[in-house]
Amino acid sequence: MNNVSPQTVYLKDYQPVPYLAGEIFLRFVLEPEATEVASRIEFRPNPAVQRKGAPLVLDGERLELKSVQLDGELLDPSRYEVTATHLTIADVPQRPFTLEIITICHPKANSELSGLYVSSNVFCTQCEAEGFRRITYFYDRPDVMARYKVRIEGPKAACPVLLSNGNPGASGPIPGGDCHFAEWDDPHPKPTYLFALVAGNLALARDVYVTKSGRKVELRIYVETGKENRCGFAMEALKTSMRWDEERFGLEYDLDIFMIVAVSDFNMGAMENKGLNVFNDKYILALPETATDVDYVNIESIIAHEYFHNWTGNRITCRDWFQLCLKEGLTVFRDQEFTSDIRSRAVKRIADVKRLRADQFPEDGGPLAHPVRPVSYIEINNFYTATVYEKGAELCRMMQTLIGRDAFRKAMDLYFARHDGEAATVEDFVRCMADASGRNFDQFFTWYEQAGTPEVTVTETYNEAARAYELTLEQATPATPGQADKKPVPIPLGIGLVGPDGRDMPLDLDGVGVLNEPLIELNEAKKTFRFRNVVKKPVLSLNRGFSAPIRIKNAAPIPEQLFLMKNDGDTFNRWEASQRAAHALIRARLSGGVPAADTKSFIDALRTVLTDSRLDDAFKALMLGLPGEQEIATLIGRDIDPGAIHEARDALRAEIGQGLKDVLLDLWRKTESHAPFRPDPDETGRRSLRYAVLQALAGGNAALGIELASEQLAQATNMTDEIGALSTLVTLEGPEREAAIAAFHDRHKGDHLLVDKWFALQASAPLSSTPARVRELMRHPDFTLANPNRVRSLIGVLSMANPFAFHAEDGDGYAILADTILALDPKNPQVSARMATAFRSWGMLEEKRQALAKAQLERILGTTGLSRDLFEIVSKSLGR
Ligand code: TRP
Ligand code: ZN
């Protein structure tokens, strides 16, 4: 294949299908090399479509077509046309008819992990977004929903477990051989992307859940044999999720059985197939000695996310893939709320905003920027982005903020009442928000259609004699590719006017009165808010709780930030103030200044926070965390020298480590514990503080860091302690580092998830030796391009989590990434394209690195036979 520009799909071209499907019966005869799929589908003309006599055009790729029957009659090949992507039958009856198709697919040869494939001898499917077309011919699009009945036949020895969606039916041996069968029946109509099949030799953990209306649901988690003792935490998380969705949203589970399968080869985190979720095993398996606190938190929230899709995604699905945020943004919002309710709301909010800033803001400000609801795509798999997921969740959050929690719940109820069983649009969803609340959401819709992060400029005036405080806010959104002119969006801003005593003053808005809610709305390009009876000059605390996904352009001076750090009643903004202060200090260093006094007062403010016994450990850990190098780069925006940013940030780290050594050592002692491991919020918080402290101490004194980390490593009894110590130790060059790395591999080489951690640790080290180490590790016998987790652990961590090493001055980081992408693309285009997004910010680099990165992008684009996925990312990154 040549690099002729692949086709672009447009939202405006949406057309319903001319034929609808009723029931679909699928029979699989499983064989790794060649699996036979027989389908029988009931079609009927779509009454909503006027194109009478339109051909039946079904999607299908990489299939061997054996036969087609229409209403029981075998069709002569002259009656249909088969291309690489479609099966077309020009002449079909204009009344209900039945189509029977037999095809062969090749699971073992499927390295793309889309469709039916084999992972460690387990057959499994991944159909979202367009994988079903690699299983059989059908309308592979979300607005065609059908009732599935499935029969799986397979060898009893290799595949004792045979699973599909819905409720189990008949099963048993097949006479005259070593095969058996199982039947499954899913009563809920669903689109192709939610179909799933799993077959293999799997162990399971079981439990039972009783719904609020008293129905018993069987719960099963299937894993690799021998790992069934690692599912306990996932199972608890599942039950907690089921209860939460009943309590918070009134949503009950709707089948007799809910199953999760963990597989080791998976392109993404997990998949919400109806009644049969399939997970990347890294998000299921956990024991204290194999999983870190971060793993535990991820497992809990991803289990919740996929479970919540049962209503937001499955019961109500998407009309087309442009509506992806309808299920993803909303479901991320729901899982964020879940974690906030069962853990700490403030810690969760800070974590989510960090993630938004690290992943979404750079996306929104670069060549791959797109609206939360895009209007076009070349490859839909490229649009499972931070913008669709994370910014999409922020839009749901803003709607809840604007109408209040009660009205939001009413709107959700209305959404389910109106659209259950349908394939809906973002308009349908927002209309429910408007109808349930009485608020007009017309202007709000711009948030879905406009790319870019709005920037808000703040101007304040205070007149003590008149007790008048005037706040003028201006908004502007930078241009993004294809969208030069931007409209104002409605921005809900949590606000506090903090008095000199550290307490909030009343918000008495001229023309409105005292506000019930500490919230103002900036709907126009520019607006002035006049507050009365402001007796003392206030310190402004704006965008509290990060109520809107915006950037405040002109941050207040450092002394005000330090005041908020110590006093703001809004926990989020307390943290935000520390980030702003740190950012300002790093910027000052970058431009050659050495603001000794400011640095000292910053350290003093940190000291106040760290020694405040009313504050919890998790919050203190977050306060110790400086803004990331990527985040700093995104804020600077041009002529970036990642090496200089790293140095400036390190210099501030060193001052903190030295200036707070006494406090940090005290916390180091206080956070020591030999109690049995528990992944609960308190213990997780304690450990997060302990390892933030270790990093800070190491920043101030490398020898001390090595000493403490080595000591800790020697006595670690759980993976959090092991990784906590190691992640600092690997940043410190020396024999201890190398010995610890070797010992970790020795100890854990039998466990693929821990080998992933071993690769990731080394790729994460901000050392000039890291690119060479990564090249060496690419030749390690444990490294393989066939496993996405392994690729992400080594190359993904280098290119997306280690700016210092990735942006090595000689361009080797870029070369490593490009080499990997080119080798991977023929095997797994979804993952190669995802890796290529690490290049997206090349345009903001300083000249030399810009040229080096661009050369690699050009080299990729100049290669023949690129996948559609990779072509789209690379050509758009180059601005073509
Ligand atoms: N729908 C999945 C989720 O958000 C995402 C997903 C899983 C996916 N596997 C995929 C998307 C493969 C594209 C391709 O939970
Ligand atoms: Zn999802």
Coordinates of C-alpha atoms in Angstrom, one line a residue, residues 538-763:
P538 CA -9.1 40.6 49.7
V539 CA -6.9 38.0 48.2
L540 CA -8.8 36.4 45.3
S541 CA -9.2 32.7 45.1
L542 CA -10.6 32.0 41.7
N543 CA -11.7 28.8 39.9
R544 CA -12.0 27.0 43.2
G545 CA -12.2 23.3 42.9
F546 CA -11.1 23.8 39.3
S547 CA -14.7 24.5 38.4
A548 CA -13.8 25.1 34.8
P549 CA -11.0 23.6 32.6
I550 CA -9.4 26.9 31.8
R551 CA -6.0 28.5 32.3
I552 CA -5.7 31.7 34.3
K553 CA -3.3 33.8 32.3
N554 CA -2.0 36.3 34.8
A555 CA -1.4 34.5 38.1
A556 CA -1.2 36.7 41.1
P557 CA 2.3 37.5 42.5
I558 CA 4.1 35.0 44.7
P559 CA 3.3 36.6 48.1
E560 CA -0.4 36.2 47.4
Q561 CA 0.1 32.6 46.3
L562 CA 2.0 31.9 49.5
F563 CA -0.9 33.4 51.5
L564 CA -3.4 31.2 49.7
M565 CA -1.1 28.2 50.2
K566 CA -1.4 28.7 53.9
N567 CA -5.0 30.0 54.2
D568 CA -7.3 29.2 51.3
G569 CA -10.4 27.5 52.6
D570 CA -10.6 25.6 49.3
T571 CA -8.2 22.7 49.4
F572 CA -7.8 22.5 45.7
N573 CA -6.8 26.1 45.5
R574 CA -4.4 25.7 48.3
W575 CA -2.6 23.2 46.2
E576 CA -3.0 25.3 43.1
A577 CA -1.3 28.2 44.9
S578 CA 1.7 26.0 45.7
Q579 CA 1.9 25.0 42.0
R580 CA 1.7 28.6 40.8
A581 CA 4.3 29.7 43.3
A582 CA 6.7 26.9 42.3
H583 CA 6.0 27.6 38.7
A584 CA 6.9 31.2 39.1
L585 CA 10.1 30.3 40.9
I586 CA 11.2 27.9 38.2
R587 CA 10.4 30.5 35.5
A588 CA 12.4 33.1 37.3
R589 CA 15.4 30.7 37.4
L590 CA 15.0 30.0 33.7
S591 CA 15.3 33.6 32.9
G592 CA 18.4 34.0 34.9
G593 CA 17.1 35.4 38.2
V594 CA 17.8 34.0 41.6
P595 CA 14.9 35.1 43.7
A596 CA 16.4 34.0 47.0
A597 CA 13.9 35.8 49.2
D598 CA 10.9 34.4 47.3
T599 CA 12.4 30.9 47.4
K600 CA 12.9 31.2 51.1
S601 CA 9.3 32.3 51.7
F602 CA 8.0 29.5 49.5
I603 CA 10.0 27.0 51.6
D604 CA 8.6 28.6 54.8
A605 CA 5.1 28.3 53.5
L606 CA 5.7 24.6 52.7
R607 CA 7.1 24.2 56.2
T608 CA 3.9 25.6 57.6
V609 CA 1.8 23.1 55.6
L610 CA 4.0 20.1 56.3
T611 CA 4.0 20.7 60.1
D612 CA 0.3 21.4 60.3
S613 CA -1.1 18.4 62.2
R614 CA -4.7 19.1 60.9
L615 CA -3.7 18.3 57.3
D616 CA -3.7 14.8 56.1
D617 CA -0.7 13.0 54.6
A618 CA -2.0 12.7 51.1
F619 CA -2.5 16.4 50.9
K620 CA 1.0 17.1 52.2
A621 CA 2.4 14.8 49.6
L622 CA 0.7 16.7 46.9
M623 CA 1.9 20.0 48.2
L624 CA 5.5 18.7 48.1
G625 CA 5.1 17.7 44.4
L626 CA 6.4 20.4 42.0
P627 CA 4.7 20.9 38.7
G628 CA 6.0 18.4 36.1
E629 CA 8.5 19.3 33.4
Q630 CA 6.0 18.7 30.6
E631 CA 3.5 21.0 32.4
I632 CA 6.0 23.8 32.8
A633 CA 7.0 23.4 29.1
T634 CA 3.3 23.6 28.0
L635 CA 2.8 26.8 30.0
I636 CA 5.9 28.4 28.5
G637 CA 4.7 27.3 25.1
R638 CA 7.7 28.2 22.8
D639 CA 11.4 27.9 22.4
I640 CA 11.5 25.1 25.0
D641 CA 14.8 23.8 26.2
P642 CA 13.7 20.6 28.2
G643 CA 17.2 20.3 29.6
A644 CA 17.1 23.8 31.1
I645 CA 13.6 23.2 32.5
H646 CA 14.9 20.1 34.2
E647 CA 17.8 21.9 35.7
A648 CA 15.7 24.8 37.0
R649 CA 13.2 22.5 38.5
D650 CA 16.0 20.4 40.1
A651 CA 17.6 23.4 41.6
L652 CA 14.3 24.3 43.3
R653 CA 14.0 20.7 44.5
A654 CA 17.5 20.9 45.9
E655 CA 16.6 24.1 47.8
I656 CA 13.5 22.5 49.2
G657 CA 15.3 19.3 50.2
Q658 CA 18.0 21.3 51.9
G659 CA 15.9 24.0 53.4
L660 CA 13.3 21.5 54.9
K661 CA 15.7 18.7 55.8
D662 CA 14.7 18.7 59.5
V663 CA 11.0 18.7 58.7
L664 CA 11.4 16.0 56.0
L665 CA 13.5 13.8 58.2
D666 CA 10.9 14.1 60.9
L667 CA 8.2 13.1 58.4
W668 CA 10.4 10.2 57.2
R669 CA 10.5 8.9 60.7
K670 CA 6.8 9.5 61.4
T671 CA 5.7 7.8 58.2
E672 CA 7.5 4.6 58.9
S673 CA 5.3 1.6 59.6
H674 CA 5.5 -2.1 59.9
A675 CA 1.8 -2.7 60.0
P676 CA 0.3 -5.2 57.4
F677 CA -0.4 -3.6 54.1
R678 CA -3.8 -2.0 53.6
P679 CA -4.6 0.0 50.4
D680 CA -7.1 2.3 52.1
P681 CA -7.0 6.1 51.8
D682 CA -5.1 6.7 55.1
E683 CA -2.4 4.2 54.5
T684 CA -2.1 5.2 50.8
G685 CA -1.8 8.8 51.9
R686 CA 0.9 7.9 54.4
R687 CA 3.0 6.0 51.9
S688 CA 2.5 8.8 49.3
L689 CA 3.9 11.3 51.7
R690 CA 6.8 9.0 52.7
Y691 CA 7.9 8.7 49.1
A692 CA 7.4 12.4 48.3
V693 CA 9.6 13.1 51.3
L694 CA 12.2 10.6 50.1
Q695 CA 12.3 12.3 46.7
A696 CA 12.6 15.7 48.3
L697 CA 15.4 14.6 50.6
A698 CA 17.2 13.0 47.7
G699 CA 16.8 16.2 45.7
G700 CA 18.6 18.0 48.5
N701 CA 21.3 15.5 49.1
A702 CA 21.9 12.5 46.8
A703 CA 24.0 10.5 49.2
L704 CA 21.3 10.8 51.8
G705 CA 18.7 9.8 49.2
I706 CA 20.8 6.7 48.3
E707 CA 21.2 5.8 51.9
L708 CA 17.5 6.1 52.9
A709 CA 16.2 4.5 49.7
S710 CA 18.6 1.5 50.0
E711 CA 17.6 1.1 53.7
Q712 CA 14.0 1.2 52.8
L713 CA 14.4 -1.2 49.9
A714 CA 16.1 -3.7 52.1
Q715 CA 13.2 -3.9 54.5
A716 CA 10.3 -3.5 52.0
T717 CA 7.6 -6.1 52.4
N718 CA 5.2 -4.7 49.8
M719 CA 5.4 -3.5 46.2
T720 CA 4.5 0.1 47.1
D721 CA 7.5 0.3 49.4
E722 CA 9.7 -1.4 46.9
I723 CA 8.8 0.9 44.0
G724 CA 8.7 3.9 46.3
A725 CA 12.3 3.4 47.3
L726 CA 13.4 2.3 43.8
S727 CA 11.8 5.1 41.9
T728 CA 14.1 7.5 43.8
L729 CA 17.1 5.2 43.8
V730 CA 17.0 4.9 40.0
T731 CA 17.4 8.7 39.6
L732 CA 20.7 8.6 41.5
E733 CA 23.7 7.3 39.6
G734 CA 25.9 4.9 41.4
P735 CA 26.5 1.2 42.2
E736 CA 23.5 1.0 44.6
R737 CA 21.3 1.9 41.7
E738 CA 22.6 -0.9 39.4
A739 CA 22.6 -3.5 42.1
A740 CA 19.0 -2.7 43.0
I741 CA 17.9 -2.9 39.4
A742 CA 19.5 -6.3 39.0
A743 CA 18.1 -7.6 42.2
F744 CA 14.6 -6.5 41.2
H745 CA 14.7 -8.4 38.0
D746 CA 16.1 -11.5 39.8
R747 CA 13.4 -11.4 42.3
H748 CA 10.5 -10.7 40.0
K749 CA 11.4 -12.1 36.6
G750 CA 8.5 -14.7 36.7
D751 CA 5.8 -12.0 36.9
H752 CA 5.1 -10.1 33.7
L753 CA 3.5 -7.2 35.4
L754 CA 6.6 -6.7 37.6
V755 CA 8.9 -7.1 34.7
D756 CA 6.9 -4.2 33.1
K757 CA 7.7 -2.2 36.2
W758 CA 11.4 -3.1 35.9
F759 CA 11.5 -1.7 32.4
A760 CA 9.5 1.4 33.4
L761 CA 11.7 2.2 36.3
Q762 CA 14.8 2.3 34.1
A763 CA 13.1 4.3 31.4

